[in-house]
Amino acid sequence: MAAGRDGGYRDNEFRDREYIKASRRREFYYSTEESDYYHINKHDRGSGRSRNLERGKERDARDRIRVRQKDIKEREVINGGYRSSSSTSNSGSTGSGHRRGGVSVRMAEREPGELSSGSGSDGAIASESQVKDVEVSKRENGASSPTGKKRKFSPIVWDREEKDMSILPENRVAPTSALPPLPTMPKSYRQSPNLVPEAEGSKQVSPIKPNGLRSMPSSPVKETVALGSMASVAFDFSAGFSSSPQEQHWSNDLEPGQLEEEDFVPTRNISASRWADEISSLGNESEVSDDEDMPKRRKKAGSVENRLNMKTSSPELGELTREGSEGSRAKSSDSDGGGQTRLASGGEHPENELDKNDFVEMNDESENSGASDHQLDTDSEMENDSRKTPEPSIPPQRNINMLHGCRSVDEFERLNKINEGTYGVVYRARDKKTGEVVALKKVKMEKEREGFPLTSLREINILLSLHHPSIVDVKEVVVGSNLDSIFMVMEYMEHDLKGLMEAMKQPFSQSEVKCLMLQLLEGVKYLHDNWVLHRDLKTSNILFNNCGELKICDFGLSRQYGSPLKPYTHLVVTLWYRAPELLLGAKQYSTAIDMWSLGCIMAELLAKEPLFNGKTEFDQLDKIFRTLGTPNETIWPGFLKLPGVKVNFVKHQYNLLRKKFPATSFTGSPILSESGFDLLNKLLTYDPEKRITAEAALNHEWFREVPLPKSKDFMPTFPAQHAQDR
Ligand SMILES: Nc1ncnc2c1ncn2[C@@H]1O[C@H](COP(=O)(O)OP(=O)(O)OP(=O)(O)O)[C@@H](O)[C@H]1O
């Protein structure tokens, strides 16, 4: 992914790019010290499974879901819809949120491509800023920011003890009081039946995400049922593939009350997709096996093939079918014309995938590649233990229901290997049908004896649920020639920030960093608003394309939170970006861990080098303390109780961060204004309770002072690392 500013980029290197052909392209150049120049384009881019709950409990749960659904509807009315953050982001990209009112902008302080200068005339600047002023003041007043009405505090991930307590009947707490407000439902879930044909019509047009808008019927009863079903999909996705009883925690450990809390997943198209239906049924198959049948289930879980071959016996799906709701419709439409857009010829017949093609080679290649387990990929010891359990190998079966709904990877032409991470190999490929260039992430299956990797299931599940301009889009899931191979089809991005910075000679300018940070914060705010912790934010997981767009990827460690799940490992987040509470072994953590990572990323973008590059956890803490001062009970109440504090750290008295990021510099240190430093300090606040939230960070003064954030359209472009890419 590496690319460089120093590569002597020439305009014609990019001429053949499709987006450069866009009719409304604008270009301008500016020189760097090294006489390199950046090519800056203006692009126009449209751009139950619950464990066999007794019937009484089930009814109980549904009643609660109904109550909550009502609650959600009320909130929707108040908040005006789910997609607000996207729209905020979109507008942010063109400058919303960057108030100029009261700021006297001197031309000398502007950087090329600053949002303010994008219009090209002062008059235009003035009018643009007026619009922005209105938008910003609306946002600040909470008028136009539905998400602004959401929780103010990050709920913490509950600890083991709390979880145990929570499942005792006497400790069961009404979720509405125990938890912060839930996110609003996507509008797509609120469509009335008469909208369905339209949505299905649109499905025909778009082969991708064909079912994305067809999920929810509108009558309260159906909606409730569907919600329950949708929720179960989200759970079952993991549980259905879990390799051990312990791993099926979302299923087997759930009480109805918990179900009510956890099931609220703003799933976009999983619920309606065939893939999802079958996954859902997998979960319910597990449910049918239930506790007394653990050995059998473990055996079933022994291979992906067996898991994928389970029959549909989902109570939820059954309900959907009886009621004639979307679940059944989704299925039937897949089997008739509607599904054809997604099911390419031959793609639905796994047998056909045995044909020799590029991807056979690809599979072999990637399957031989080892994974460096630099991170714990599960959340509890239980999961780890279960992975050690030897599983009987079961011969593959070719008749796999679930995969009928997925296209074959044969329908993509392999272009080149982009990168290889811990959990997957990423390829650049072209959709033979549409010609679209995509990224294919092949799920590593080295733990296949225990079944489909949980991390990948989480990633697919979460990514399919999310939709935001700053989150990488997973278009669909396709299967390889070997039925163990599963690929995520993602939008292709030319770079990741790590590779990009390694190749750049100069760090990003302040206005470029502001542009990147705004997009990043929008994405993280969206995640947190939707109860997702990323847990592995780092520069290599932040993608960047030549349209100036930034997107967060790699959700393998991400988690939905806010409910009493099981104890979460503190061994998440790559060391350099890991929050001090995690390094010190905190058992409870929250969205603040992602915010710390963002602080490290902001500093790295400014300095073009990692802020704290520790080699071990101790070294990492030492580096943090040396720079920010050693924390104490006064600045971080509860600090002394953290397990890791038993270690004697040298007491550093002072915060030396400002020395690394001075207001003015003659030594080449990255400069940072007073307010920029304030934001950085707030992101790198020790006490997670006091650490700034994504929402507050988005409204920080730094983004409104000069130099203003550069518009995406004026962000520099970089040649891709791979020759084939050009
Ligand atoms: N959609 C995409 N477009 C282009 N490149 C991508 C895309 N997704 C991922 N990559 C590249 O592949 C690399 C690995 O991807 P990813 O982080 O998702 O895999 P992983 O196995 O989960 O990695 P990790 O070891 O960081 O956990 C990324 O750092 C990035 O360079």
GROMACS .gro file of N, CA, C and O in nm, residues 15-102:
model
  352
   15ARG      N    1  -0.347   1.001  -1.561
   15ARG     CA    2  -0.444   1.037  -1.663
   15ARG      C    3  -0.545   0.928  -1.691
   15ARG      O    4  -0.658   0.955  -1.725
   16ASP      N    5  -0.496   0.804  -1.679
   16ASP     CA    6  -0.587   0.697  -1.717
   16ASP      C    7  -0.683   0.659  -1.606
   16ASP      O    8  -0.763   0.571  -1.621
   17ARG      N    9  -0.674   0.720  -1.498
   17ARG     CA   10  -0.767   0.684  -1.392
   17ARG      C   11  -0.908   0.732  -1.424
   17ARG      O   12  -0.929   0.841  -1.473
   18GLU      N   13  -1.000   0.645  -1.387
   18GLU     CA   14  -1.136   0.674  -1.429
   18GLU      C   15  -1.189   0.804  -1.370
   18GLU      O   16  -1.258   0.881  -1.435
   19TYR      N   17  -1.148   0.829  -1.248
   19TYR     CA   18  -1.206   0.947  -1.187
   19TYR      C   19  -1.147   1.076  -1.243
   19TYR      O   20  -1.201   1.184  -1.233
   20ILE      N   21  -1.029   1.059  -1.304
   20ILE     CA   22  -0.970   1.178  -1.363
   20ILE      C   23  -1.045   1.217  -1.488
   20ILE      O   24  -1.042   1.331  -1.531
   21LYS      N   25  -1.112   1.115  -1.542
   21LYS     CA   26  -1.189   1.144  -1.660
   21LYS      C   27  -1.317   1.219  -1.628
   21LYS      O   28  -1.391   1.257  -1.717
   22ALA      N   29  -1.344   1.233  -1.502
   22ALA     CA   30  -1.468   1.297  -1.465
   22ALA      C   31  -1.476   1.436  -1.526
   22ALA      O   32  -1.377   1.507  -1.534
   23SER      N   33  -1.595   1.467  -1.568
   23SER     CA   34  -1.608   1.588  -1.647
   23SER      C   35  -1.580   1.715  -1.567
   23SER      O   36  -1.538   1.815  -1.622
   24ARG      N   37  -1.607   1.711  -1.440
   24ARG     CA   38  -1.591   1.834  -1.366
   24ARG      C   39  -1.460   1.841  -1.293
   24ARG      O   40  -1.447   1.900  -1.188
   25ARG      N   41  -1.361   1.778  -1.348
   25ARG     CA   42  -1.231   1.774  -1.284
   25ARG      C   43  -1.167   1.912  -1.282
   25ARG      O   44  -1.176   1.989  -1.375
   26ARG      N   45  -1.102   1.940  -1.175
   26ARG     CA   46  -1.019   2.060  -1.168
   26ARG      C   47  -0.882   2.015  -1.122
   26ARG      O   48  -0.868   1.920  -1.049
   27GLU      N   49  -0.784   2.086  -1.162
   27GLU     CA   50  -0.651   2.046  -1.121
   27GLU      C   51  -0.573   2.170  -1.083
   27GLU      O   52  -0.590   2.276  -1.138
   28PHE      N   53  -0.489   2.154  -0.986
   28PHE     CA   54  -0.384   2.251  -0.972
   28PHE      C   55  -0.269   2.188  -0.898
   28PHE      O   56  -0.281   2.083  -0.837
   29TYR      N   57  -0.162   2.251  -0.906
   29TYR     CA   58  -0.041   2.192  -0.855
   29TYR      C   59   0.027   2.289  -0.761
   29TYR      O   60   0.012   2.409  -0.772
   30TYR      N   61   0.098   2.236  -0.674
   30TYR     CA   62   0.188   2.323  -0.601
   30TYR      C   63   0.315   2.247  -0.571
   30TYR      O   64   0.316   2.126  -0.563
   31SER      N   65   0.420   2.325  -0.555
   31SER     CA   66   0.550   2.261  -0.545
   31SER      C   67   0.587   2.232  -0.401
   31SER      O   68   0.542   2.296  -0.310
   32THR      N   69   0.670   2.135  -0.386
   32THR     CA   70   0.725   2.107  -0.256
   32THR      C   71   0.872   2.144  -0.260
   32THR      O   72   0.925   2.181  -0.364
   33GLU      N   73   0.934   2.131  -0.147
   33GLU     CA   74   1.076   2.166  -0.142
   33GLU      C   75   1.157   2.083  -0.240
   33GLU      O   76   1.255   2.128  -0.297
   34GLU      N   77   1.113   1.960  -0.255
   34GLU     CA   78   1.190   1.870  -0.340
   34GLU      C   79   1.152   1.883  -0.487
   34GLU      O   80   1.189   1.800  -0.569
   35SER      N   81   1.077   1.985  -0.517
   35SER     CA   82   1.030   2.007  -0.654
   35SER      C   83   0.934   1.900  -0.701
   35SER      O   84   0.900   1.893  -0.817
   36ASP      N   85   0.894   1.816  -0.612
   36ASP     CA   86   0.785   1.726  -0.648
   36ASP      C   87   0.659   1.811  -0.649
   36ASP      O   88   0.655   1.919  -0.596
   37TYR      N   89   0.561   1.762  -0.712
   37TYR     CA   90   0.436   1.834  -0.699
   37TYR      C   91   0.324   1.735  -0.678
   37TYR      O   92   0.332   1.619  -0.712
   38TYR      N   93   0.224   1.788  -0.618
   38TYR     CA   94   0.108   1.706  -0.596
   38TYR      C   95   0.007   1.736  -0.704
   38TYR      O   96  -0.007   1.849  -0.748
   39HIS      N   97  -0.057   1.638  -0.738
   39HIS     CA   98  -0.160   1.651  -0.839
   39HIS      C   99  -0.292   1.649  -0.766
   39HIS      O  100  -0.328   1.552  -0.704
   40ILE      N  101  -0.357   1.757  -0.776
   40ILE     CA  102  -0.477   1.769  -0.696
   40ILE      C  103  -0.599   1.776  -0.786
   40ILE      O  104  -0.608   1.861  -0.873
   41ASN      N  105  -0.685   1.686  -0.765
   41ASN     CA  106  -0.799   1.674  -0.855
   41ASN      C  107  -0.927   1.714  -0.787
   41ASN      O  108  -0.945   1.696  -0.669
   42LYS      N  109  -1.010   1.763  -0.866
   42LYS     CA  110  -1.146   1.782  -0.818
   42LYS      C  111  -1.227   1.674  -0.887
   42LYS      O  112  -1.238   1.669  -1.006
   43HIS      N  113  -1.273   1.585  -0.811
   43HIS     CA  114  -1.347   1.474  -0.871
   43HIS      C  115  -1.494   1.490  -0.840
   43HIS      O  116  -1.532   1.537  -0.737
   44ASP      N  117  -1.567   1.438  -0.931
   44ASP     CA  118  -1.710   1.446  -0.911
   44ASP      C  119  -1.760   1.305  -0.893
   44ASP      O  120  -1.786   1.233  -0.987
   45ARG      N  121  -1.765   1.262  -0.776
   45ARG     CA  122  -1.804   1.124  -0.751
   45ARG      C  123  -1.939   1.118  -0.681
   45ARG      O  124  -1.952   1.167  -0.571
   46GLY      N  125  -2.037   1.065  -0.757
   46GLY     CA  126  -2.159   1.042  -0.686
   46GLY      C  127  -2.130   0.943  -0.580
   46GLY      O  128  -2.062   0.848  -0.595
   47SER      N  129  -2.068   1.008  -0.569
   47SER     CA  130  -2.021   0.896  -0.494
   47SER      C  131  -2.139   0.827  -0.407
   47SER      O  132  -2.252   0.865  -0.431
   48GLY      N  133  -3.302  -1.630   1.897
   48GLY     CA  134  -3.329  -1.697   1.951
   48GLY      C  135  -3.275  -1.811   1.955
   48GLY      O  136  -3.292  -1.893   2.030
   49ARG      N  137  -3.169  -1.690   1.763
   49ARG     CA  138  -3.091  -1.799   1.810
   49ARG      C  139  -3.093  -1.791   1.958
   49ARG      O  140  -3.048  -1.873   2.024
   50SER      N  141  -3.140  -1.725   2.034
   50SER     CA  142  -3.135  -1.738   2.177
   50SER      C  143  -3.147  -1.885   2.202
   50SER      O  144  -3.201  -1.958   2.121
   51ARG      N  145  -3.094  -1.935   2.305
   51ARG     CA  146  -3.086  -2.081   2.316
   51ARG      C  147  -3.221  -2.141   2.346
   51ARG      O  148  -3.256  -2.158   2.461
   52ASN      N  149  -3.298  -2.176   2.245
   52ASN     CA  150  -3.424  -2.243   2.265
   52ASN      C  151  -3.496  -2.188   2.385
   52ASN      O  152  -3.524  -2.260   2.480
   53LEU      N  153  -3.522  -2.067   2.384
   53LEU     CA  154  -3.591  -2.007   2.496
   53LEU      C  155  -3.724  -2.076   2.515
   53LEU      O  156  -3.792  -2.108   2.418
   54GLU      N  157  -3.758  -2.093   2.641
   54GLU     CA  158  -3.889  -2.147   2.663
   54GLU      C  159  -3.988  -2.050   2.604
   54GLU      O  160  -3.962  -1.930   2.596
   55ARG      N  161  -4.104  -2.105   2.572
   55ARG     CA  162  -4.196  -2.019   2.500
   55ARG      C  163  -4.231  -1.894   2.580
   55ARG      O  164  -4.245  -1.785   2.525
   56GLY      N  165  -4.250  -1.914   2.709
   56GLY     CA  166  -4.285  -1.799   2.792
   56GLY      C  167  -4.182  -1.691   2.783
   56GLY      O  168  -4.213  -1.575   2.764
   57LYS      N  169  -4.056  -1.732   2.792
   57LYS     CA  170  -3.946  -1.635   2.788
   57LYS      C  171  -3.944  -1.565   2.654
   57LYS      O  172  -3.918  -1.446   2.644
   58GLU      N  173  -3.970  -1.645   2.553
   58GLU     CA  174  -3.965  -1.591   2.418
   58GLU      C  175  -4.069  -1.482   2.401
   58GLU      O  176  -4.043  -1.374   2.348
   59ARG      N  177  -4.188  -1.514   2.451
   59ARG     CA  178  -4.295  -1.417   2.439
   59ARG      C  179  -4.258  -1.291   2.514
   59ARG      O  180  -4.279  -1.179   2.470
   60ASP      N  181  -4.196  -1.318   2.630
   60ASP     CA  182  -4.152  -1.209   2.715
   60ASP      C  183  -4.058  -1.118   2.638
   60ASP      O  184  -4.073  -0.995   2.634
   61ALA      N  185  -3.964  -1.182   2.574
   61ALA     CA  186  -3.863  -1.105   2.501
   61ALA      C  187  -3.927  -1.027   2.388
   61ALA      O  188  -3.894  -0.911   2.365
   62ARG      N  189  -4.020  -1.091   2.321
   62ARG     CA  190  -4.081  -1.020   2.209
   62ARG      C  191  -4.159  -0.900   2.257
   62ARG      O  192  -4.161  -0.795   2.195
   63ASP      N  193  -4.227  -0.920   2.371
   63ASP     CA  194  -4.301  -0.807   2.425
   63ASP      C  195  -4.207  -0.690   2.448
   63ASP      O  196  -4.237  -0.576   2.415
   64ARG      N  197  -4.092  -0.724   2.503
   64ARG     CA  198  -3.998  -0.615   2.532
   64ARG      C  199  -3.948  -0.551   2.405
   64ARG      O  200  -3.931  -0.431   2.397
   65ILE      N  201  -3.924  -0.634   2.308
   65ILE     CA  202  -3.876  -0.579   2.180
   65ILE      C  203  -3.982  -0.487   2.123
   65ILE      O  204  -3.953  -0.380   2.074
   66ARG      N  205  -4.110  -0.529   2.140
   66ARG     CA  206  -4.217  -0.445   2.089
   66ARG      C  207  -4.217  -0.311   2.160
   66ARG      O  208  -4.226  -0.206   2.099
   67VAL      N  209  -4.201  -0.318   2.291
   67VAL     CA  210  -4.199  -0.194   2.368
   67VAL      C  211  -4.085  -0.108   2.319
   67VAL      O  212  -4.099   0.011   2.297
   68ARG      N  213  -3.973  -0.172   2.299
   68ARG     CA  214  -3.858  -0.093   2.258
   68ARG      C  215  -3.874  -0.039   2.118
   68ARG      O  216  -3.832   0.069   2.084
   69GLN      N  217  -3.937  -0.119   2.037
   69GLN     CA  218  -3.960  -0.073   1.901
   69GLN      C  219  -4.041   0.056   1.902
   69GLN      O  220  -4.015   0.149   1.828
   70LYS      N  221  -4.136   0.059   1.994
   70LYS     CA  222  -4.218   0.178   2.006
   70LYS      C  223  -4.129   0.294   2.048
   70LYS      O  224  -4.135   0.404   1.996
   71ASP      N  225  -4.043   0.260   2.143
   71ASP     CA  226  -3.949   0.357   2.195
   71ASP      C  227  -3.861   0.412   2.083
   71ASP      O  228  -3.841   0.532   2.069
   72ILE      N  229  -3.815   0.319   2.002
   72ILE     CA  230  -3.727   0.356   1.891
   72ILE      C  231  -3.800   0.448   1.795
   72ILE      O  232  -3.749   0.549   1.752
   73LYS      N  233  -3.925   0.412   1.768
   73LYS     CA  234  -4.002   0.494   1.674
   73LYS      C  235  -4.013   0.635   1.726
   73LYS      O  236  -4.001   0.732   1.651
   74GLU      N  237  -4.039   0.643   1.860
   74GLU     CA  238  -4.051   0.776   1.916
   74GLU      C  239  -3.921   0.853   1.897
   74GLU      O  240  -3.920   0.969   1.861
   75ARG      N  241  -3.811   0.782   1.921
   75ARG     CA  242  -3.683   0.850   1.909
   75ARG      C  243  -3.655   0.890   1.764
   75ARG      O  244  -3.598   0.992   1.736
   76GLU      N  245  -3.702   0.804   1.675
   76GLU     CA  246  -3.682   0.837   1.534
   76GLU      C  247  -3.749   0.968   1.500
   76GLU      O  248  -3.696   1.051   1.428
   77VAL      N  249  -3.870   0.982   1.555
   77VAL     CA  250  -3.943   1.104   1.527
   77VAL      C  251  -3.863   1.222   1.577
   77VAL      O  252  -3.848   1.324   1.511
   78ILE      N  253  -3.809   1.204   1.698
   78ILE     CA  254  -3.732   1.314   1.755
   78ILE      C  255  -3.605   1.339   1.676
   78ILE      O  256  -3.572   1.451   1.641
   79ASN      N  257  -3.536   1.231   1.648
   79ASN     CA  258  -3.404   1.248   1.588
   79ASN      C  259  -3.405   1.268   1.438
   79ASN      O  260  -3.308   1.315   1.382
   80GLY      N  261  -3.512   1.227   1.379
   80GLY     CA  262  -3.524   1.253   1.236
   80GLY      C  263  -3.442   1.159   1.150
   80GLY      O  264  -3.414   1.187   1.036
   81GLY      N  265  -3.406   1.048   1.201
   81GLY     CA  266  -3.343   0.950   1.113
   81GLY      C  267  -3.203   0.913   1.150
   81GLY      O  268  -3.132   0.984   1.217
   82TYR      N  269  -3.168   0.798   1.101
   82TYR     CA  270  -3.045   0.732   1.138
   82TYR      C  271  -2.925   0.781   1.061
   82TYR      O  272  -2.814   0.787   1.109
   83ARG      N  273  -2.950   0.818   0.939
   83ARG     CA  274  -2.838   0.845   0.850
   83ARG      C  275  -2.780   0.983   0.865
   83ARG      O  276  -2.703   1.027   0.785
   84SER      N  277  -2.820   1.046   0.972
   84SER     CA  278  -2.775   1.182   0.987
   84SER      C  279  -2.625   1.196   0.987
   84SER      O  280  -2.570   1.288   0.933
   85SER      N  281  -2.562   1.098   1.053
   85SER     CA  282  -2.418   1.115   1.063
   85SER      C  283  -2.352   1.106   0.927
   85SER      O  284  -2.253   1.171   0.901
   86SER      N  285  -2.411   1.024   0.841
   86SER     CA  286  -2.354   1.019   0.708
   86SER      C  287  -2.365   1.153   0.640
   86SER      O  288  -2.274   1.203   0.578
   87SER      N  289  -2.485   1.207   0.657
   87SER     CA  290  -2.503   1.332   0.587
   87SER      C  291  -2.416   1.438   0.647
   87SER      O  292  -2.364   1.524   0.579
   88THR      N  293  -2.397   1.427   0.778
   88THR     CA  294  -2.308   1.522   0.841
   88THR      C  295  -2.170   1.508   0.780
   88THR      O  296  -2.103   1.604   0.750
   89SER      N  297  -2.136   1.381   0.765
   89SER     CA  298  -2.004   1.358   0.711
   89SER      C  299  -1.992   1.412   0.571
   89SER      O  300  -1.895   1.473   0.533
   90ASN      N  301  -2.095   1.386   0.496
   90ASN     CA  302  -2.087   1.432   0.360
   90ASN      C  303  -2.070   1.582   0.354
   90ASN      O  304  -1.991   1.636   0.281
   91SER      N  305  -2.153   1.643   0.437
   91SER     CA  306  -2.142   1.786   0.433
   91SER      C  307  -2.010   1.830   0.490
   91SER      O  308  -1.951   1.927   0.445
   92GLY      N  309  -1.964   1.750   0.585
   92GLY     CA  310  -1.835   1.784   0.641
   92GLY      C  311  -1.727   1.782   0.538
   92GLY      O  312  -1.635   1.862   0.540
   93SER      N  313  -1.742   1.696   0.446
   93SER     CA  314  -1.641   1.686   0.344
   93SER      C  315  -1.633   1.810   0.259
   93SER      O  316  -1.532   1.841   0.201
   94THR      N  317  -1.742   1.875   0.251
   94THR     CA  318  -1.737   1.995   0.170
   94THR      C  319  -1.735   2.119   0.257
   94THR      O  320  -1.754   2.229   0.212
   95GLY      N  321  -1.715   2.095   0.379
   95GLY     CA  322  -1.690   2.211   0.460
   95GLY      C  323  -1.784   2.235   0.573
   95GLY      O  324  -1.763   2.324   0.653
   96SER      N  325  -1.888   2.160   0.587
   96SER     CA  326  -1.974   2.189   0.698
   96SER      C  327  -1.901   2.163   0.825
   96SER      O  328  -1.821   2.075   0.840
   97GLY      N  329  -1.937   2.232   0.922
   97GLY     CA  330  -1.874   2.213   1.051
   97GLY      C  331  -1.748   2.292   1.067
   97GLY      O  332  -1.686   2.289   1.171
   98HIS      N  333  -1.712   2.368   0.970
   98HIS     CA  334  -1.588   2.444   0.985
   98HIS      C  335  -1.623   2.590   0.982
   98HIS      O  336  -1.627   2.654   0.879
   99ARG      N  337  -1.657   2.641   1.092
   99ARG     CA  338  -1.709   2.776   1.097
   99ARG      C  339  -1.599   2.878   1.073
   99ARG      O  340  -1.491   2.870   1.124
  100ARG      N  341  -1.637   2.972   0.996
  100ARG     CA  342  -1.543   3.079   0.971
  100ARG      C  343  -1.585   3.206   1.041
  100ARG      O  344  -1.514   3.304   1.046
  101GLY      N  345  -1.710   3.206   1.089
  101GLY     CA  346  -1.759   3.325   1.154
  101GLY      C  347  -1.668   3.368   1.265
  101GLY      O  348  -1.627   3.291   1.349
  102GLY      N  349  -1.637   3.493   1.269
  102GLY     CA  350  -1.555   3.545   1.377
  102GLY      C  351  -1.409   3.521   1.355
  102GLY      O  352  -1.325   3.574   1.425
   0.00000   0.00000   0.00000
